[in-house]
Amino acid sequence: MAKELEKFKTEHKKLAAATKKYTAAEGDKLKKRIGISLGNAWEGEDYFRESLAKARADGVTSGKMADFQKNKHFKDGMATWNKSVDIHQQEVDAMKGFCTEAKAHMAKMNKLAGDIEKDLKKRSKTSASKKDIEGLQGTLAKEIAEVKKASEYEGKLNAAQKLYAANFQKTVARIMKENPEGHDKKLDATELPQLLVDRNLKKYTNQVGILVKAINAHCIAAIDKAGKDLKAAAPDLKAAAAKFKDLKKINDQYQTVKKKFPGAIDDSKDKKKLLATLKKFNDLTAAAERKLRGTTVTIKKAAA
């Protein structure tokens, strides 16, 4: 029954090319691309908000989309965001297609595995081909396990990754209805991950650096002035406290993102650098708090 072995080998060889295609490594690559495209879509949404604010600054007061579409800034913001959302959906569709194809391929592999299993059950222990067929069975089992992992990658996507594009029109409508004055302050669960986008991360990294320097400068000035006149130290101490409040707000937002959206960080194209930046924000905030507290205590003791 050596012909059965050759038949199984031939069928296995036909499946080999596709088997190499559906791997966990390929699934990881697609998932990473989805993370990047979602980040770009979030950045597009951020840009849209800025464009909407510019349109209002240009004098567009109507709540109608048709009126806003006449504004150059708005049209540019909408087009940019829309394009990034389309690209993200393409990446999600690529993942769905990959998983669907992997499942279809696995069905063919399972059929071959089933045929091999049936053959082995009726094959005698003394069969010359039995050992080779069992070896092929073992190889096929490992390959099926790998393809199964690949076929499950769509399930690893979080809600934002899967549904962001599908909810695009709803998001547009929601943003259009928002209070214009609240755009810069609003940071709800959908918008928090936008803080991880490169443009926003660079902006806040610069702000953190500026605030830390300002806090240190005000604290040094407060101590220096307190040596001559305790009352003269009050303005700098108050200014340092105000700067620290701004610093803490930025850090709190980023630590919230880290806690609530670990998936967004895992999908970042530069996860290590991002985590290092969030740690730096936390460390600088803690150091600034110690500096402010120490300065305040020193001045209070001097006043006692």
GROMACS .gro file of C-alpha atoms in nm:
model
  304
    1MET     CA    1   0.000   0.000   0.000
    2ALA     CA    2   0.296   0.229  -0.074
    3LYS     CA    3   0.074   0.403  -0.329
    4GLU     CA    4  -0.133   0.548  -0.041
    5LEU     CA    5   0.178   0.701   0.109
    6GLU     CA    6   0.266   0.862  -0.224
    7LYS     CA    7  -0.089   0.988  -0.258
    8PHE     CA    8  -0.077   1.150   0.087
    9LYS     CA    9   0.265   1.302   0.013
   10THR     CA   10   0.136   1.449  -0.313
   11GLU     CA   11  -0.170   1.601  -0.144
   12HIS     CA   12   0.048   1.735   0.137
   13LYS     CA   13   0.286   1.891  -0.115
   14LYS     CA   14  -0.005   2.065  -0.291
   15LEU     CA   15  -0.098   2.226   0.040
   16ALA     CA   16   0.258   2.321   0.135
   17ALA     CA   17   0.277   2.664  -0.034
   18ALA     CA   18  -0.039   2.794   0.132
   19THR     CA   19   0.057   2.634   0.464
   20LYS     CA   20   0.372   2.848   0.472
   21LYS     CA   21   0.161   3.156   0.404
   22TYR     CA   22  -0.079   3.121   0.698
   23THR     CA   23   0.147   3.169   1.000
   24ALA     CA   24   0.131   3.345   1.335
   25ALA     CA   25   0.417   3.566   1.215
   26GLU     CA   26   0.203   3.686   0.925
   27GLY     CA   27  -0.090   3.738   1.164
   28ASP     CA   28   0.132   3.950   1.390
   29LYS     CA   29   0.243   4.156   1.090
   30LEU     CA   30  -0.117   4.224   0.985
   31LYS     CA   31  -0.220   4.308   1.342
   32LYS     CA   32   0.069   4.553   1.373
   33ARG     CA   33  -0.032   4.721   1.048
   34ILE     CA   34  -0.387   4.757   1.181
   35GLY     CA   35  -0.252   4.919   1.497
   36ILE     CA   36  -0.053   5.168   1.290
   37SER     CA   37  -0.343   5.246   1.055
   38LEU     CA   38  -0.577   5.299   1.352
   39GLY     CA   39  -0.325   5.540   1.502
   40ASN     CA   40  -0.320   5.730   1.173
   41ALA     CA   41  -0.702   5.733   1.169
   42TRP     CA   42  -0.706   5.876   1.522
   43GLU     CA   43  -0.460   6.140   1.408
   44GLY     CA   44  -0.691   6.210   1.114
   45GLU     CA   45  -0.980   6.258   1.357
   46ASP     CA   46  -0.768   6.497   1.560
   47TYR     CA   47  -0.686   6.692   1.244
   48PHE     CA   48  -1.055   6.699   1.152
   49ARG     CA   49  -1.139   6.858   1.487
   50GLU     CA   50  -0.877   7.125   1.424
   51SER     CA   51  -1.017   7.185   1.075
   52LEU     CA   52  -1.368   7.212   1.216
   53ALA     CA   53  -1.248   7.473   1.466
   54LYS     CA   54  -1.079   7.666   1.183
   55ALA     CA   55  -1.400   7.657   0.978
   56ARG     CA   56  -1.591   7.805   1.271
   57ALA     CA   57  -1.319   8.067   1.312
   58ASP     CA   58  -1.371   8.148   0.944
   59GLY     CA   59  -1.732   8.230   1.025
   60VAL     CA   60  -1.920   7.906   0.955
   61THR     CA   61  -2.186   7.903   1.226
   62SER     CA   62  -2.441   7.666   1.073
   63GLY     CA   63  -2.473   7.314   1.203
   64LYS     CA   64  -2.538   7.181   0.853
   65MET     CA   65  -2.276   6.965   0.686
   66ALA     CA   66  -2.346   7.127   0.347
   67ASP     CA   67  -2.244   7.468   0.482
   68PHE     CA   68  -1.923   7.335   0.633
   69GLN     CA   69  -1.836   7.155   0.308
   70LYS     CA   70  -1.802   7.497   0.143
   71ASN     CA   71  -1.512   7.578   0.375
   72LYS     CA   72  -1.162   7.487   0.253
   73HIS     CA   73  -1.027   7.396   0.596
   74PHE     CA   74  -1.322   7.170   0.672
   75LYS     CA   75  -1.308   6.995   0.334
   76ASP     CA   76  -0.935   6.932   0.378
   77GLY     CA   77  -0.983   6.795   0.730
   78MET     CA   78  -1.268   6.569   0.626
   79ALA     CA   79  -1.081   6.437   0.320
   80THR     CA   80  -0.766   6.367   0.519
   81TRP     CA   81  -0.952   6.186   0.795
   82ASN     CA   82  -1.169   5.994   0.547
   83LYS     CA   83  -0.864   5.871   0.359
   84SER     CA   84  -0.695   5.747   0.678
   85VAL     CA   85  -1.017   5.566   0.777
   86ASP     CA   86  -1.039   5.401   0.434
   87ILE     CA   87  -0.680   5.280   0.464
   88HIS     CA   88  -0.752   5.144   0.811
   89GLN     CA   89  -1.057   4.956   0.681
   90GLN     CA   90  -0.843   4.807   0.405
   91GLU     CA   91  -0.602   4.673   0.666
   92VAL     CA   92  -0.891   4.527   0.869
   93ASP     CA   93  -1.035   4.368   0.553
   94ALA     CA   94  -0.692   4.221   0.478
   95MET     CA   95  -0.690   4.061   0.823
   96LYS     CA   96  -1.044   3.925   0.776
   97GLY     CA   97  -0.950   3.785   0.436
   98PHE     CA   98  -0.635   3.629   0.577
   99CYS     CA   99  -0.827   3.454   0.856
  100THR     CA  100  -1.105   3.338   0.622
  101GLU     CA  101  -0.854   3.193   0.378
  102ALA     CA  102  -0.659   3.031   0.663
  103LYS     CA  103  -0.977   2.859   0.787
  104ALA     CA  104  -1.056   2.736   0.434
  105HIS     CA  105  -0.703   2.603   0.398
  106MET     CA  106  -0.720   2.438   0.738
  107ALA     CA  107  -1.035   2.255   0.627
  108LYS     CA  108  -0.835   2.101   0.341
  109MET     CA  109  -0.557   2.007   0.582
  110ASN     CA  110  -0.806   1.851   0.822
  111LYS     CA  111  -0.955   1.647   0.539
  112LEU     CA  112  -0.612   1.510   0.454
  113ALA     CA  113  -0.550   1.443   0.824
  114GLY     CA  114  -0.882   1.258   0.840
  115ASP     CA  115  -0.793   1.046   0.537
  116ILE     CA  116  -0.458   0.961   0.692
  117GLU     CA  117  -0.624   0.870   1.022
  118LYS     CA  118  -0.867   0.634   0.845
  119ASP     CA  119  -0.582   0.472   0.656
  120LEU     CA  120  -0.377   0.414   0.969
  121LYS     CA  121  -0.669   0.255   1.154
  122LYS     CA  122  -0.707  -0.015   0.893
  123ARG     CA  123  -0.333  -0.056   0.825
  124SER     CA  124  -0.156  -0.352   0.982
  125LYS     CA  125   0.127  -0.304   1.229
  126THR     CA  126   0.365  -0.478   0.992
  127SER     CA  127   0.292  -0.240   0.702
  128ALA     CA  128   0.613  -0.105   0.552
  129SER     CA  129   0.454   0.235   0.489
  130LYS     CA  130   0.299   0.275   0.837
  131LYS     CA  131   0.596   0.452   0.997
  132ASP     CA  132   0.632   0.702   0.712
  133ILE     CA  133   0.260   0.776   0.710
  134GLU     CA  134   0.267   0.832   1.087
  135GLY     CA  135   0.560   1.070   1.036
  136LEU     CA  136   0.358   1.263   0.779
  137GLN     CA  137   0.064   1.264   1.018
  138GLY     CA  138   0.278   1.424   1.290
  139THR     CA  139   0.413   1.688   1.053
  140LEU     CA  140   0.062   1.770   0.932
  141ALA     CA  141  -0.068   1.799   1.290
  142LYS     CA  142   0.198   2.061   1.373
  143GLU     CA  143   0.120   2.253   1.055
  144ILE     CA  144  -0.254   2.249   1.129
  145ALA     CA  145  -0.187   2.387   1.477
  146GLU     CA  146   0.012   2.674   1.327
  147VAL     CA  147  -0.251   2.755   1.064
  148LYS     CA  148  -0.519   2.743   1.337
  149LYS     CA  149  -0.330   3.011   1.531
  150ALA     CA  150  -0.315   3.223   1.217
  151SER     CA  151  -0.687   3.178   1.150
  152GLU     CA  152  -0.773   3.320   1.494
  153TYR     CA  153  -0.596   3.656   1.459
  154GLU     CA  154  -0.912   3.847   1.374
  155GLY     CA  155  -1.032   3.760   1.724
  156LYS     CA  156  -0.727   3.936   1.870
  157LEU     CA  157  -0.848   4.275   1.741
  158ASN     CA  158  -1.011   4.505   1.996
  159ALA     CA  159  -1.338   4.689   1.938
  160ALA     CA  160  -1.171   5.011   1.823
  161GLN     CA  161  -0.959   4.825   1.568
  162LYS     CA  162  -1.254   4.632   1.429
  163LEU     CA  163  -1.526   4.897   1.438
  164TYR     CA  164  -1.358   5.237   1.402
  165ALA     CA  165  -1.423   5.260   1.027
  166ALA     CA  166  -1.775   5.118   1.059
  167ASN     CA  167  -1.858   5.391   1.311
  168PHE     CA  168  -1.703   5.669   1.101
  169GLN     CA  169  -2.030   5.846   1.006
  170LYS     CA  170  -2.159   5.824   1.363
  171THR     CA  171  -1.833   5.975   1.489
  172VAL     CA  172  -1.857   6.259   1.237
  173ALA     CA  173  -2.215   6.332   1.348
  174ARG     CA  174  -2.116   6.323   1.715
  175ILE     CA  175  -1.824   6.562   1.667
  176MET     CA  176  -2.040   6.803   1.467
  177LYS     CA  177  -2.288   6.816   1.757
  178GLU     CA  178  -2.026   6.871   2.025
  179ASN     CA  179  -1.993   7.203   2.202
  180PRO     CA  180  -1.717   7.388   2.010
  181GLU     CA  181  -1.562   7.509   2.336
  182GLY     CA  182  -1.526   7.153   2.457
  183HIS     CA  183  -1.319   7.016   2.169
  184ASP     CA  184  -0.984   7.087   2.328
  185LYS     CA  185  -1.094   6.968   2.671
  186LYS     CA  186  -1.287   6.656   2.576
  187LEU     CA  187  -1.091   6.336   2.631
  188ASP     CA  188  -1.337   6.049   2.652
  189ALA     CA  189  -1.269   5.679   2.605
  190THR     CA  190  -1.262   5.704   2.225
  191GLU     CA  191  -1.025   5.999   2.216
  192LEU     CA  192  -0.773   5.908   2.485
  193PRO     CA  193  -0.567   5.675   2.261
  194GLN     CA  194  -0.509   5.971   2.025
  195LEU     CA  195  -0.254   6.089   2.281
  196LEU     CA  196  -0.029   5.807   2.157
  197VAL     CA  197  -0.019   5.941   1.801
  198ASP     CA  198   0.331   6.071   1.716
  199ARG     CA  199   0.220   6.431   1.662
  200ASN     CA  200   0.043   6.449   1.998
  201LEU     CA  201   0.317   6.263   2.182
  202LYS     CA  202   0.581   6.508   2.054
  203LYS     CA  203   0.360   6.803   2.147
  204TYR     CA  204   0.306   6.684   2.503
  205THR     CA  205   0.668   6.575   2.547
  206ASN     CA  206   0.771   6.933   2.469
  207GLN     CA  207   0.506   7.069   2.706
  208VAL     CA  208   0.622   6.840   2.988
  209GLY     CA  209   0.982   6.958   2.942
  210ILE     CA  210   0.878   7.325   2.946
  211LEU     CA  211   0.657   7.280   3.253
  212VAL     CA  212   0.926   7.095   3.450
  213LYS     CA  213   1.181   7.370   3.379
  214ALA     CA  214   0.928   7.637   3.477
  215ILE     CA  215   0.843   7.461   3.805
  216ASN     CA  216   1.209   7.429   3.898
  217ALA     CA  217   1.277   7.791   3.808
  218HIS     CA  218   0.982   7.920   4.013
  219CYS     CA  219   1.081   7.706   4.313
  220ILE     CA  220   1.440   7.830   4.301
  221ALA     CA  221   1.316   8.189   4.269
  222ALA     CA  222   1.073   8.140   4.560
  223ILE     CA  223   1.349   8.012   4.790
  224ASP     CA  224   1.579   8.296   4.684
  225LYS     CA  225   1.314   8.563   4.745
  226ALA     CA  226   1.202   8.406   5.071
  227GLY     CA  227   1.552   8.467   5.212
  228LYS     CA  228   1.488   8.839   5.181
  229ASP     CA  229   1.112   8.869   5.210
  230LEU     CA  230   0.877   8.575   5.273
  231LYS     CA  231   0.582   8.752   5.112
  232ALA     CA  232   0.783   8.809   4.794
  233ALA     CA  233   0.810   8.431   4.750
  234ALA     CA  234   0.433   8.381   4.727
  235PRO     CA  235   0.387   8.466   4.354
  236ASP     CA  236   0.656   8.222   4.241
  237LEU     CA  237   0.523   7.952   4.472
  238LYS     CA  238   0.174   8.005   4.332
  239ALA     CA  239   0.306   7.998   3.974
  240ALA     CA  240   0.495   7.674   4.043
  241ALA     CA  241   0.178   7.516   4.183
  242ALA     CA  242  -0.019   7.621   3.871
  243LYS     CA  243   0.247   7.475   3.640
  244PHE     CA  244   0.250   7.153   3.840
  245LYS     CA  245  -0.128   7.127   3.804
  246ASP     CA  246  -0.086   7.143   3.424
  247LEU     CA  247   0.196   6.888   3.436
  248LYS     CA  248  -0.005   6.648   3.651
  249LYS     CA  249  -0.302   6.674   3.415
  250ILE     CA  250  -0.088   6.567   3.118
  251ASN     CA  251   0.072   6.283   3.312
  252ASP     CA  252  -0.262   6.162   3.451
  253GLN     CA  253  -0.404   6.144   3.099
  254TYR     CA  254  -0.111   5.937   2.972
  255GLN     CA  255  -0.113   5.704   3.271
  256THR     CA  256  -0.488   5.653   3.212
  257VAL     CA  257  -0.416   5.558   2.850
  258LYS     CA  258  -0.150   5.313   2.970
  259LYS     CA  259  -0.396   5.155   3.213
  260LYS     CA  260  -0.710   5.149   2.997
  261PHE     CA  261  -0.561   5.091   2.652
  262PRO     CA  262  -0.268   4.847   2.682
  263GLY     CA  263  -0.358   4.709   2.340
  264ALA     CA  264  -0.298   5.047   2.174
  265ILE     CA  265   0.050   5.054   2.329
  266ASP     CA  266   0.123   4.693   2.230
  267ASP     CA  267   0.027   4.776   1.871
  268SER     CA  268   0.253   5.082   1.860
  269LYS     CA  269   0.527   5.075   1.598
  270ASP     CA  270   0.773   5.177   1.873
  271LYS     CA  271   0.639   5.021   2.193
  272LYS     CA  272   0.965   5.040   2.395
  273LYS     CA  273   1.017   5.408   2.323
  274LEU     CA  274   0.653   5.483   2.403
  275LEU     CA  275   0.667   5.303   2.738
  276ALA     CA  276   0.993   5.481   2.820
  277THR     CA  277   0.828   5.817   2.746
  278LEU     CA  278   0.529   5.738   2.970
  279LYS     CA  279   0.767   5.635   3.249
  280LYS     CA  280   0.964   5.956   3.202
  281PHE     CA  281   0.642   6.161   3.229
  282ASN     CA  282   0.559   5.982   3.555
  283ASP     CA  283   0.912   6.022   3.697
  284LEU     CA  284   0.932   6.391   3.606
  285THR     CA  285   0.589   6.456   3.759
  286ALA     CA  286   0.689   6.280   4.082
  287ALA     CA  287   1.017   6.476   4.097
  288ALA     CA  288   0.835   6.805   4.032
  289GLU     CA  289   0.587   6.724   4.308
  290ARG     CA  290   0.874   6.659   4.552
  291LYS     CA  291   1.042   6.983   4.448
  292LEU     CA  292   0.723   7.186   4.497
  293ARG     CA  293   0.643   7.017   4.830
  294GLY     CA  294   0.998   7.066   4.957
  295THR     CA  295   1.001   7.432   4.856
  296THR     CA  296   0.663   7.492   5.019
  297VAL     CA  297   0.770   7.323   5.346
  298THR     CA  298   1.099   7.518   5.354
  299ILE     CA  299   0.924   7.851   5.313
  300LYS     CA  300   0.653   7.763   5.570
  301LYS     CA  301   0.922   7.668   5.825
  302ALA     CA  302   1.099   7.995   5.759
  303ALA     CA  303   0.774   8.182   5.819
  304ALA     CA  304   0.702   7.998   6.147
   0.00000   0.00000   0.00000
